[in-house]
Short mmCIF file of C-alpha atoms and ligand atoms in Angstrom, two decimals:
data_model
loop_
_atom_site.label_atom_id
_atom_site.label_comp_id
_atom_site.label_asym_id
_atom_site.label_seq_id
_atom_site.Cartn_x
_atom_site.Cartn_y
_atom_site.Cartn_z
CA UNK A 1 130.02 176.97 -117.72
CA UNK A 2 129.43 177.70 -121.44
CA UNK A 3 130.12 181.87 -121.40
CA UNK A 4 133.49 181.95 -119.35
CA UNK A 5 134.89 185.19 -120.99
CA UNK A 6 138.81 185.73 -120.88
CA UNK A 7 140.56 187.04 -118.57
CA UNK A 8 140.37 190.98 -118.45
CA UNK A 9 140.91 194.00 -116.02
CA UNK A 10 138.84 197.11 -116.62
CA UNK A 11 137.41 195.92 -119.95
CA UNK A 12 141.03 195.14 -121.35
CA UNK A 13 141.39 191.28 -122.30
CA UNK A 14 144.73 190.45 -120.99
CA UNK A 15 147.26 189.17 -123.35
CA UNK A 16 148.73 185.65 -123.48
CA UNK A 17 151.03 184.43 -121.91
CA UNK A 18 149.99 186.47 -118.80
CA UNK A 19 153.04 186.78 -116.26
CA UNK A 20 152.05 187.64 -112.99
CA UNK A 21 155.02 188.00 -110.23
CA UNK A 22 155.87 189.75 -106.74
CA UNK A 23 155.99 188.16 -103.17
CA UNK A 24 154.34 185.05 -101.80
CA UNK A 25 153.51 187.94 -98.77
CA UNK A 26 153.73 191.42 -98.49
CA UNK A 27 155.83 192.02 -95.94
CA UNK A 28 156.54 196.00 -95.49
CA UNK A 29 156.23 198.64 -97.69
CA UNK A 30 159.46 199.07 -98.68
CA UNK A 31 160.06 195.44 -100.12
CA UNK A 32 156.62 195.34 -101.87
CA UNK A 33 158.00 198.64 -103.25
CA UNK A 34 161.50 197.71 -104.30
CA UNK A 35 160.15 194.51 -105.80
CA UNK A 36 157.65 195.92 -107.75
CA UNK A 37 159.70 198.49 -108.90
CA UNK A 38 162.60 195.98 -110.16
CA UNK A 39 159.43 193.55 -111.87
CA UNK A 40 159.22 196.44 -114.10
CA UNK A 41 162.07 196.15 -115.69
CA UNK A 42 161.35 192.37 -116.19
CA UNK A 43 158.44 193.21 -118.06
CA UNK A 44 155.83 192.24 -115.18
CA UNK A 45 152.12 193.71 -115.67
CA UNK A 46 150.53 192.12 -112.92
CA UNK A 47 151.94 192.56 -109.55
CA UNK A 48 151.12 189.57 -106.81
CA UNK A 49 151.39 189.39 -103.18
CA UNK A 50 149.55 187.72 -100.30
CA UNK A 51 147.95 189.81 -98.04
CA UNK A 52 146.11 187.62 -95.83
CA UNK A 53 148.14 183.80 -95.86
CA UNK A 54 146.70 180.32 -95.12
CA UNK A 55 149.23 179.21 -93.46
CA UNK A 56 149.19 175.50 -92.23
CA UNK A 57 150.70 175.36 -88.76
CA UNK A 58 149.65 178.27 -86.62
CA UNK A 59 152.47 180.30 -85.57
CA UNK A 60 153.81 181.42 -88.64
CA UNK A 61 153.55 184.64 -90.55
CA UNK A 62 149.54 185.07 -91.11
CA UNK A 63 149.72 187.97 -93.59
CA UNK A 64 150.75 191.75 -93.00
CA UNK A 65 146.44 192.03 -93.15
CA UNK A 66 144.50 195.38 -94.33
CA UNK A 67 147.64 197.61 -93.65
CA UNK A 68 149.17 196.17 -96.72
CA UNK A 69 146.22 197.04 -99.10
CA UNK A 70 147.50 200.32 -99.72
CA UNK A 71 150.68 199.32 -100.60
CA UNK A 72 149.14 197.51 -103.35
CA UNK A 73 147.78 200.42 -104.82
CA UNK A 74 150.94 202.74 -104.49
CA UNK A 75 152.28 199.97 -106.55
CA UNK A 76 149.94 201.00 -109.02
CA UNK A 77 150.64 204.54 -108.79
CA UNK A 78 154.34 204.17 -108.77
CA UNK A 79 154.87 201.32 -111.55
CA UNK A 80 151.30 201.38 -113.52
CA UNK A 81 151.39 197.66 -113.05
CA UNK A 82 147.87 195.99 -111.89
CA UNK A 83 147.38 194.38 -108.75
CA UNK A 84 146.45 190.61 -107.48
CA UNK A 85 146.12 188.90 -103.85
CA UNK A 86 144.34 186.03 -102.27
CA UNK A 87 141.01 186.12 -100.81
CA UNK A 88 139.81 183.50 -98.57
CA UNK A 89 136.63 185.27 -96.87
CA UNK A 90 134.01 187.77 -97.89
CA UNK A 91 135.58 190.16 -95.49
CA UNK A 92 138.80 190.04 -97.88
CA UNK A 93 137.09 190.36 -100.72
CA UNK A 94 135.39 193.34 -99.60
CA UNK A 95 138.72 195.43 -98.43
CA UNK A 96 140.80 193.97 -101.19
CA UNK A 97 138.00 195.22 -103.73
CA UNK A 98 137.10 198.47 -102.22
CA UNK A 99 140.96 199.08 -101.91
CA UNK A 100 140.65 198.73 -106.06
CA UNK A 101 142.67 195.66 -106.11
CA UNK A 102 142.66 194.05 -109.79
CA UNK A 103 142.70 190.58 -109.74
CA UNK A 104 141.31 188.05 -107.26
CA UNK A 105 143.06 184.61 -106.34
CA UNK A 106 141.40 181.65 -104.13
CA UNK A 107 144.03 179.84 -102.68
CA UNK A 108 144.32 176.29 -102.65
CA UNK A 109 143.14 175.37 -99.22
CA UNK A 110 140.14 177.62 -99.58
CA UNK A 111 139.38 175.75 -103.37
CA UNK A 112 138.81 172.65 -101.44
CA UNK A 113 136.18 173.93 -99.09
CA UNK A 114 132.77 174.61 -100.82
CA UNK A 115 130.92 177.03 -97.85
CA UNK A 116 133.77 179.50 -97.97
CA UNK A 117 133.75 179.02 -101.95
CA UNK A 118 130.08 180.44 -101.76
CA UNK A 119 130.39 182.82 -99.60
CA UNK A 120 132.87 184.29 -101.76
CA UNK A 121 131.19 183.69 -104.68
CA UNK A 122 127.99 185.44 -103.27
CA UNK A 123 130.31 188.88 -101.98
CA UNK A 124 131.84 189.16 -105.20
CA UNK A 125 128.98 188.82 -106.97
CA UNK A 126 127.93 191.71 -105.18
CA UNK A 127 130.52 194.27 -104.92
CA UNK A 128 132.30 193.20 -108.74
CA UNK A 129 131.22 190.31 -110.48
CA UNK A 130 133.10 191.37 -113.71
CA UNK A 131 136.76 191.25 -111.79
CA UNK A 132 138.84 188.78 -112.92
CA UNK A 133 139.07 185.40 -110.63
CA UNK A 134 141.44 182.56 -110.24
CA UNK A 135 140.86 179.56 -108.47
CA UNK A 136 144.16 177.47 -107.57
CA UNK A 137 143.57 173.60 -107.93
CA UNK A 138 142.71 172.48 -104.59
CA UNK A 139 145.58 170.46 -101.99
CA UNK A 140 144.10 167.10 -103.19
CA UNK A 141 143.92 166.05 -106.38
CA UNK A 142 140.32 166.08 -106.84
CA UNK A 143 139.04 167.92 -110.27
CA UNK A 144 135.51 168.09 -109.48
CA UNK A 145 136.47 169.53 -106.49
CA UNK A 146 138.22 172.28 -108.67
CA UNK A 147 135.31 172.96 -111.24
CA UNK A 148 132.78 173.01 -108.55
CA UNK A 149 134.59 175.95 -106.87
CA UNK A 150 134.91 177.23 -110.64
CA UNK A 151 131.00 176.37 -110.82
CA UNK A 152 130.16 178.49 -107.33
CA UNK A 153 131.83 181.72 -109.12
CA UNK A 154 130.02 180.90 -112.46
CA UNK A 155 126.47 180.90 -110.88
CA UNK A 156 127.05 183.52 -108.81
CA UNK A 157 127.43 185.47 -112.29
CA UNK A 158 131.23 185.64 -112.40
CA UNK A 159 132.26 185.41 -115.56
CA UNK A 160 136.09 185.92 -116.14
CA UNK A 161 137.39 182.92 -114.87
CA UNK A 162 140.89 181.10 -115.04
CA UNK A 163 142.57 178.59 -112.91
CA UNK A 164 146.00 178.25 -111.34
CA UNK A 165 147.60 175.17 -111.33
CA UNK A 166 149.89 174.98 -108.23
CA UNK A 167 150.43 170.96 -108.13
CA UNK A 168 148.85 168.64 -105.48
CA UNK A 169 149.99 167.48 -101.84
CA UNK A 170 151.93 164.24 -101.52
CA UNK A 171 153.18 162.74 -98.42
CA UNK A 172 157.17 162.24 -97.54
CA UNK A 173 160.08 163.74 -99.51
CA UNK A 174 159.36 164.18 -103.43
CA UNK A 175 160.90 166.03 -106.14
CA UNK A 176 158.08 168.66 -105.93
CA UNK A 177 157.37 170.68 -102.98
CA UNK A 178 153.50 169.71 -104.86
CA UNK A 179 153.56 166.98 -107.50
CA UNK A 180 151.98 168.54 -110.68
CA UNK A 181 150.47 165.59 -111.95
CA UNK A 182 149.52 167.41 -115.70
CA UNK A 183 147.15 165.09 -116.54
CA UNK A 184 144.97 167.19 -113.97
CA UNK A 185 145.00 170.30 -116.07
CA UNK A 186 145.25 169.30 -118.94
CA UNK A 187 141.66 167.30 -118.52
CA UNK A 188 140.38 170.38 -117.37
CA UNK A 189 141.21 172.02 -120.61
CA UNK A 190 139.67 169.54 -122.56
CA UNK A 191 136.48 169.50 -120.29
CA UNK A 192 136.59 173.55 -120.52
CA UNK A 193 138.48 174.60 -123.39
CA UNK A 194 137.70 178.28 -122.98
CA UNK A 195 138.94 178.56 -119.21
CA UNK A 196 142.41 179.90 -119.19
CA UNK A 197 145.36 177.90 -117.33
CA UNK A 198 148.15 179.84 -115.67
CA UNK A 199 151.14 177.23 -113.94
CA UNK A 200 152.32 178.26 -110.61
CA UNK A 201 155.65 176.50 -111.14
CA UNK A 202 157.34 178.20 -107.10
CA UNK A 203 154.68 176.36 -105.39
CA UNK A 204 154.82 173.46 -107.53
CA UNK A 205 159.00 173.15 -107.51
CA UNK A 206 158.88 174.90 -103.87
CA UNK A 207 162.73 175.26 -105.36
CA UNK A 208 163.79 178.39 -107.08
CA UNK A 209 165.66 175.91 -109.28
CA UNK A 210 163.03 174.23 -110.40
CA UNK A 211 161.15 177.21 -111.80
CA UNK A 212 162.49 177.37 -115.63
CA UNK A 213 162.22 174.01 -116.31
CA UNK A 214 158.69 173.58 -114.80
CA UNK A 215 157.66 176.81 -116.30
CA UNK A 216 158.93 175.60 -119.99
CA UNK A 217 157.08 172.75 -119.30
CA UNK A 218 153.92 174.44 -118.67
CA UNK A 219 154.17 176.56 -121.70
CA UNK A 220 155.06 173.64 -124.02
CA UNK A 221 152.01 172.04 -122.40
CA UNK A 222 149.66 175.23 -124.29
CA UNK A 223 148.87 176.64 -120.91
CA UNK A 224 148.39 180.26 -120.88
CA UNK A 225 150.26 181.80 -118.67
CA UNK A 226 152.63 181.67 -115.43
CA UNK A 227 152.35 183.23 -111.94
CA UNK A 228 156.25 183.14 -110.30
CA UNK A 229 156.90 184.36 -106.66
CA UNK A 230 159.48 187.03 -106.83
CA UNK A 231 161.31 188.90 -103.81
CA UNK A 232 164.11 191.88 -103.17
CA UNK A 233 165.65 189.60 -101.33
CA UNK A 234 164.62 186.44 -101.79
CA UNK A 235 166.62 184.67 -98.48
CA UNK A 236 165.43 186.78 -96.03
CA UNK A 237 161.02 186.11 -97.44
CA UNK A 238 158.66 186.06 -94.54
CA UNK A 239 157.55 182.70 -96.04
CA UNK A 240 158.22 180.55 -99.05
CA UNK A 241 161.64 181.46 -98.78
CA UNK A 242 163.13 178.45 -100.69
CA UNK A 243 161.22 179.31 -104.14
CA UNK A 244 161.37 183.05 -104.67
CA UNK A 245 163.68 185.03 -107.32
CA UNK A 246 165.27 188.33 -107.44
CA UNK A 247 163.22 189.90 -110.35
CA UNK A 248 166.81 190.10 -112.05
CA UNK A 249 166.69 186.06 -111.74
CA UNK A 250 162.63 186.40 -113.27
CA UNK A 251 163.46 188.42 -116.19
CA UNK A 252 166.45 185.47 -116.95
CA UNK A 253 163.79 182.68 -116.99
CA UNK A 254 161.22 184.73 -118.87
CA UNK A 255 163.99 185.89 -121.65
CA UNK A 256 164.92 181.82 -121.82
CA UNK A 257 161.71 180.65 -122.37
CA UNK A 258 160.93 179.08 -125.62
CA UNK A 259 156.99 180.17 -126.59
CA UNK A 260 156.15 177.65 -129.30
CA UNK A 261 153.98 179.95 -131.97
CA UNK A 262 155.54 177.34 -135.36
CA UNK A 263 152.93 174.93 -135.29
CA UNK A 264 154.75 171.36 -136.05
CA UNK A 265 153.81 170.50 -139.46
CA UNK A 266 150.75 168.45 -140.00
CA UNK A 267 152.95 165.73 -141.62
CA UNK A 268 155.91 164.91 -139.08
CA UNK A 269 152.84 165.31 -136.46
CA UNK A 270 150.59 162.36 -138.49
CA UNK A 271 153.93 159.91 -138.72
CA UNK A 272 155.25 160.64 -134.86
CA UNK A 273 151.36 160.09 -133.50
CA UNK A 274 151.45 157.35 -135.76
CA UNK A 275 154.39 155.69 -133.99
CA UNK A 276 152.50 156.19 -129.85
CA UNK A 277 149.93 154.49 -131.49
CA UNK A 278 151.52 151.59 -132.49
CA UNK A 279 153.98 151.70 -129.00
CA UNK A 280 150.36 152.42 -126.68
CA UNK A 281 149.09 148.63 -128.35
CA UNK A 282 152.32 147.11 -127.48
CA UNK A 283 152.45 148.58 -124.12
CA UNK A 284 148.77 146.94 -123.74
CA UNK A 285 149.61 143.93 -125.25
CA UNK A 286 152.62 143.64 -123.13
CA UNK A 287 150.74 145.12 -119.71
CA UNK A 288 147.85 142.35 -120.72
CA UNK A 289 150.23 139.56 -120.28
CA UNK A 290 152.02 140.56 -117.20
CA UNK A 291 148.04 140.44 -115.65
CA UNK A 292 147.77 137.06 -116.95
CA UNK A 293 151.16 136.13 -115.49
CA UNK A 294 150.36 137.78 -112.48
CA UNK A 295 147.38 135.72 -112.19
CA UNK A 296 148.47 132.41 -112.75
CA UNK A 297 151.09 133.68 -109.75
CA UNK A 298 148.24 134.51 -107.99
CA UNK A 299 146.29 130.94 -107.79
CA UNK A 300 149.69 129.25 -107.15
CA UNK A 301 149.73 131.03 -104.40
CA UNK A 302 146.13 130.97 -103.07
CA UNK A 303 146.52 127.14 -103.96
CA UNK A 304 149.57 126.98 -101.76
CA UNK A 305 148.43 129.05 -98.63
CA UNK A 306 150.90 131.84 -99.43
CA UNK A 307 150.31 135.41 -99.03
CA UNK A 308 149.48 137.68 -101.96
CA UNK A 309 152.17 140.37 -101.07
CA UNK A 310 155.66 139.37 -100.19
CA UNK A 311 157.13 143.18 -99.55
CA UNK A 312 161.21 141.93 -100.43
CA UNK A 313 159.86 141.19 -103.73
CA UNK A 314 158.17 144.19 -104.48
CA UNK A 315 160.89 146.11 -103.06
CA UNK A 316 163.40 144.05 -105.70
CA UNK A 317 161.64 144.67 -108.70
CA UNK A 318 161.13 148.37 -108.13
CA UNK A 319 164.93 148.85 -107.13
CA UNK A 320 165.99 146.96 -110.18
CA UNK A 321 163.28 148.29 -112.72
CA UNK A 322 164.16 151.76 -111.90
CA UNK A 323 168.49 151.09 -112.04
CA UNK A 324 167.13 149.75 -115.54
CA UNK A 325 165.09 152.99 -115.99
CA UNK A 326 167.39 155.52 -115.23
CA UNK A 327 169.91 153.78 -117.39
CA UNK A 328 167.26 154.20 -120.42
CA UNK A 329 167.02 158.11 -119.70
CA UNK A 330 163.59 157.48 -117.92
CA UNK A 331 163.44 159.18 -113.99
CA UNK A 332 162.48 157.48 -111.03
CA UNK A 333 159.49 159.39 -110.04
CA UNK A 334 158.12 157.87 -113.40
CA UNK A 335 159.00 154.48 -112.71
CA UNK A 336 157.72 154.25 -109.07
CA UNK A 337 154.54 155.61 -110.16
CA UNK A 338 154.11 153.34 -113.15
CA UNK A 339 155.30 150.32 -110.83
CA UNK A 340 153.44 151.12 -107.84
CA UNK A 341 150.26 151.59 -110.29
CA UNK A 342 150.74 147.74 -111.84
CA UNK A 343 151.81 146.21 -108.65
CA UNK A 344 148.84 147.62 -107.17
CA UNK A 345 146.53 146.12 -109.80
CA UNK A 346 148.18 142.74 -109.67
CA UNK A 347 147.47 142.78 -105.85
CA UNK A 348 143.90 143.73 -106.76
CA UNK A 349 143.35 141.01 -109.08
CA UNK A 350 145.20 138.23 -106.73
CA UNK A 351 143.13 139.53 -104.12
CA UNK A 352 139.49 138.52 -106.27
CA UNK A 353 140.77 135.26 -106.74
CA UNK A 354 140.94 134.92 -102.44
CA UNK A 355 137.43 135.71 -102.48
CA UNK A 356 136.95 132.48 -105.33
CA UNK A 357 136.55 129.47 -103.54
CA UNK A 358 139.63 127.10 -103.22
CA UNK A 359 140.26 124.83 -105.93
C1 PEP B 401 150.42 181.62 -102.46
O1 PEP B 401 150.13 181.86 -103.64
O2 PEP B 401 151.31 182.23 -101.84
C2 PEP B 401 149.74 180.52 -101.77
C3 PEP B 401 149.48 180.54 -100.48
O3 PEP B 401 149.47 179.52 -102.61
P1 PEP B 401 148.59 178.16 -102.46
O4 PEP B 401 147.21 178.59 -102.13
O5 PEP B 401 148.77 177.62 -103.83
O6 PEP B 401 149.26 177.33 -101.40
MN1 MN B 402 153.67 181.34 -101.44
#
């Protein structure tokens, strides 16, 4: 993918950051009117909503369907904003381009599965391969899984390309409604430099409380833009209730964000990178000897007939690393992943020394 060009509508490059808001679903008329009209004032260019929705329980609200298409483009009319929604088939893409919608989003569940990615790639490629895609990170954390739905579009000849990060699925009750595990996107901007990023921060929070912290995060991260769901009436949404904003709230959060143009100068960066250097080898030096520690525990026990995971243990030393944690300013999602990582790979390594004959 070595000619991605930015992201543009009609010819124009769109300029960074790029905001895009409105609805997680159009619902009727009048709120995808009201809304868009009040995202004006917020300073909104592109206008979002979901005509068609993946929903994942049947049952719920599947999308107002083609009847809403010409909402969208009253919105244009009305406001002179441009228009996005999700496709997920190459019926969709077909009414949502002939109805002169902008901006194309895959959704997330459609990311992860590679026929319908082609068979989108393929109509698009036919009816406008210069509109401007984005392709959410799948529901599993799988980056090949993303670029290869990024590689579909590229082959097919589509050319302005970004992604959406929208965070990844985790079981039980976390923080995040989808954990956003940067690391994800931020490899993919070092594997494709030129391939914009915009951070969905609603459906990674799922909170509307979440959304300016996630969303300064995202910018102080260099990614290029943010897409935020944003309602009339945000309590009464069709779905995603829980993580729209008023565009009154939207324009807050934009105003407070910080965009960091002052580069840091060279010298202060040198001396701090200087100092994770240094703290990375002590980390490994430390980490090193826990393994061998963890080893030695691990032939006592083999030795002894006992078995490699004792779960009250476990459970001790995560309760008390993360009370020691929180009291250094350090969260607990951090800790249990960091502890949960280490414990795993001391279980690993006891578990080669079963397969060792006994002494
Ligand atoms: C959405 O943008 O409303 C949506 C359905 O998102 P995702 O595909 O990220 O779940
Ligand atoms: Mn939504």
């Amino acid at each position: 993918m070595k000619e991605i060009l930015p992201l543009a509508i009609e010819g124009s490059e769109l300029s960074k950051p790029i905001i895009i808001s409105g609805p997680c679903s159009a619902e009727t008329r009048e709120q995808v009117l009201e809304t868009a009209r009040r995202l004006v004032y917020a300073g909104v260019k592109i206008f979002r909503a979901g005509i068609w929705k993946p929903r994942t329980k049947p049952g719920g609200f599947e999308g107002v369907g083609e009847q809403g298409l010409p909402w969208l483009n009253e919105v244009k009319e009305i406001t002179g904003m441009k228009t996005a929604t999700e496709v997920a088939t190459p019926n969709h893409v077909e009414l949502a381009i002939k109805a002169g919608v902008d901006l194309l989003w895959i959704g997330a569940r459609t990311t992860a599965n590679p026929f319908a990615m082609q068979e989108i790639a393929d109509s698009i490629a036919v009816l406008k391969p210069d509109i401007t895609v984005l392709v959410k990170n799948p529901i599993n954390p799988d980056i090949e899984l993303w670029i290869g739905a990024l590689q579909r579009l590229y082959n097919a000849g589509i050319r302005h390309l970004g992604v959406i990060h929208r965070g990844f699925s985790t079981y039980g009750l976390q923080t995040y409604r989808n954990h956003p595990q940067w690391r994800i996107p931020l490899e993919l901007r070092i594997r494709y430099p030129q391939l914009p990023i915009i951070c969905d921060p609603s459906h990674i929070g799922g909170k509307r409380e979440l959304i300016a912290t996630l969303s300064q995060q995202a910018l102080d991260m260099g990614l290029d833009g943010l897409i935020i769901e944003s309602h009339y009436n945000p309590d009464t949404a069709w779905s995603d209730a829980a993580q729209q904003v008023t565009p009154e709230n939207l324009e807050v959060i934009l105003n407070n964000l910080v965009y960091r143009t002052t580069p840091i100068p060279e010298e202060n960066l040198t001396s701090l990178r200087q100092q994770i250097d240094q703290l990375d080898n002590d980390l490994l030096d430390i980490l090193a000897k826990r393994m061998n520690i963890s080893r030695e525990i691990g032939k006592y026990k083999h030795s002894h007939n006992i078995p490699i995971v004792q779960s009250g243990r476990f459970s001790d030393i995560m309760s008390s690393r993360i009370t020691a944690a929180k009291n250094l300013g350090m969260s607990e999602e951090f800790m249990r992943t960091v502890f949960s990582a280490i414990h795993e790979e001391s279980v690993r390594m006891q578990l080669t020394l079963d397969n060792e004959p006994h002494p």
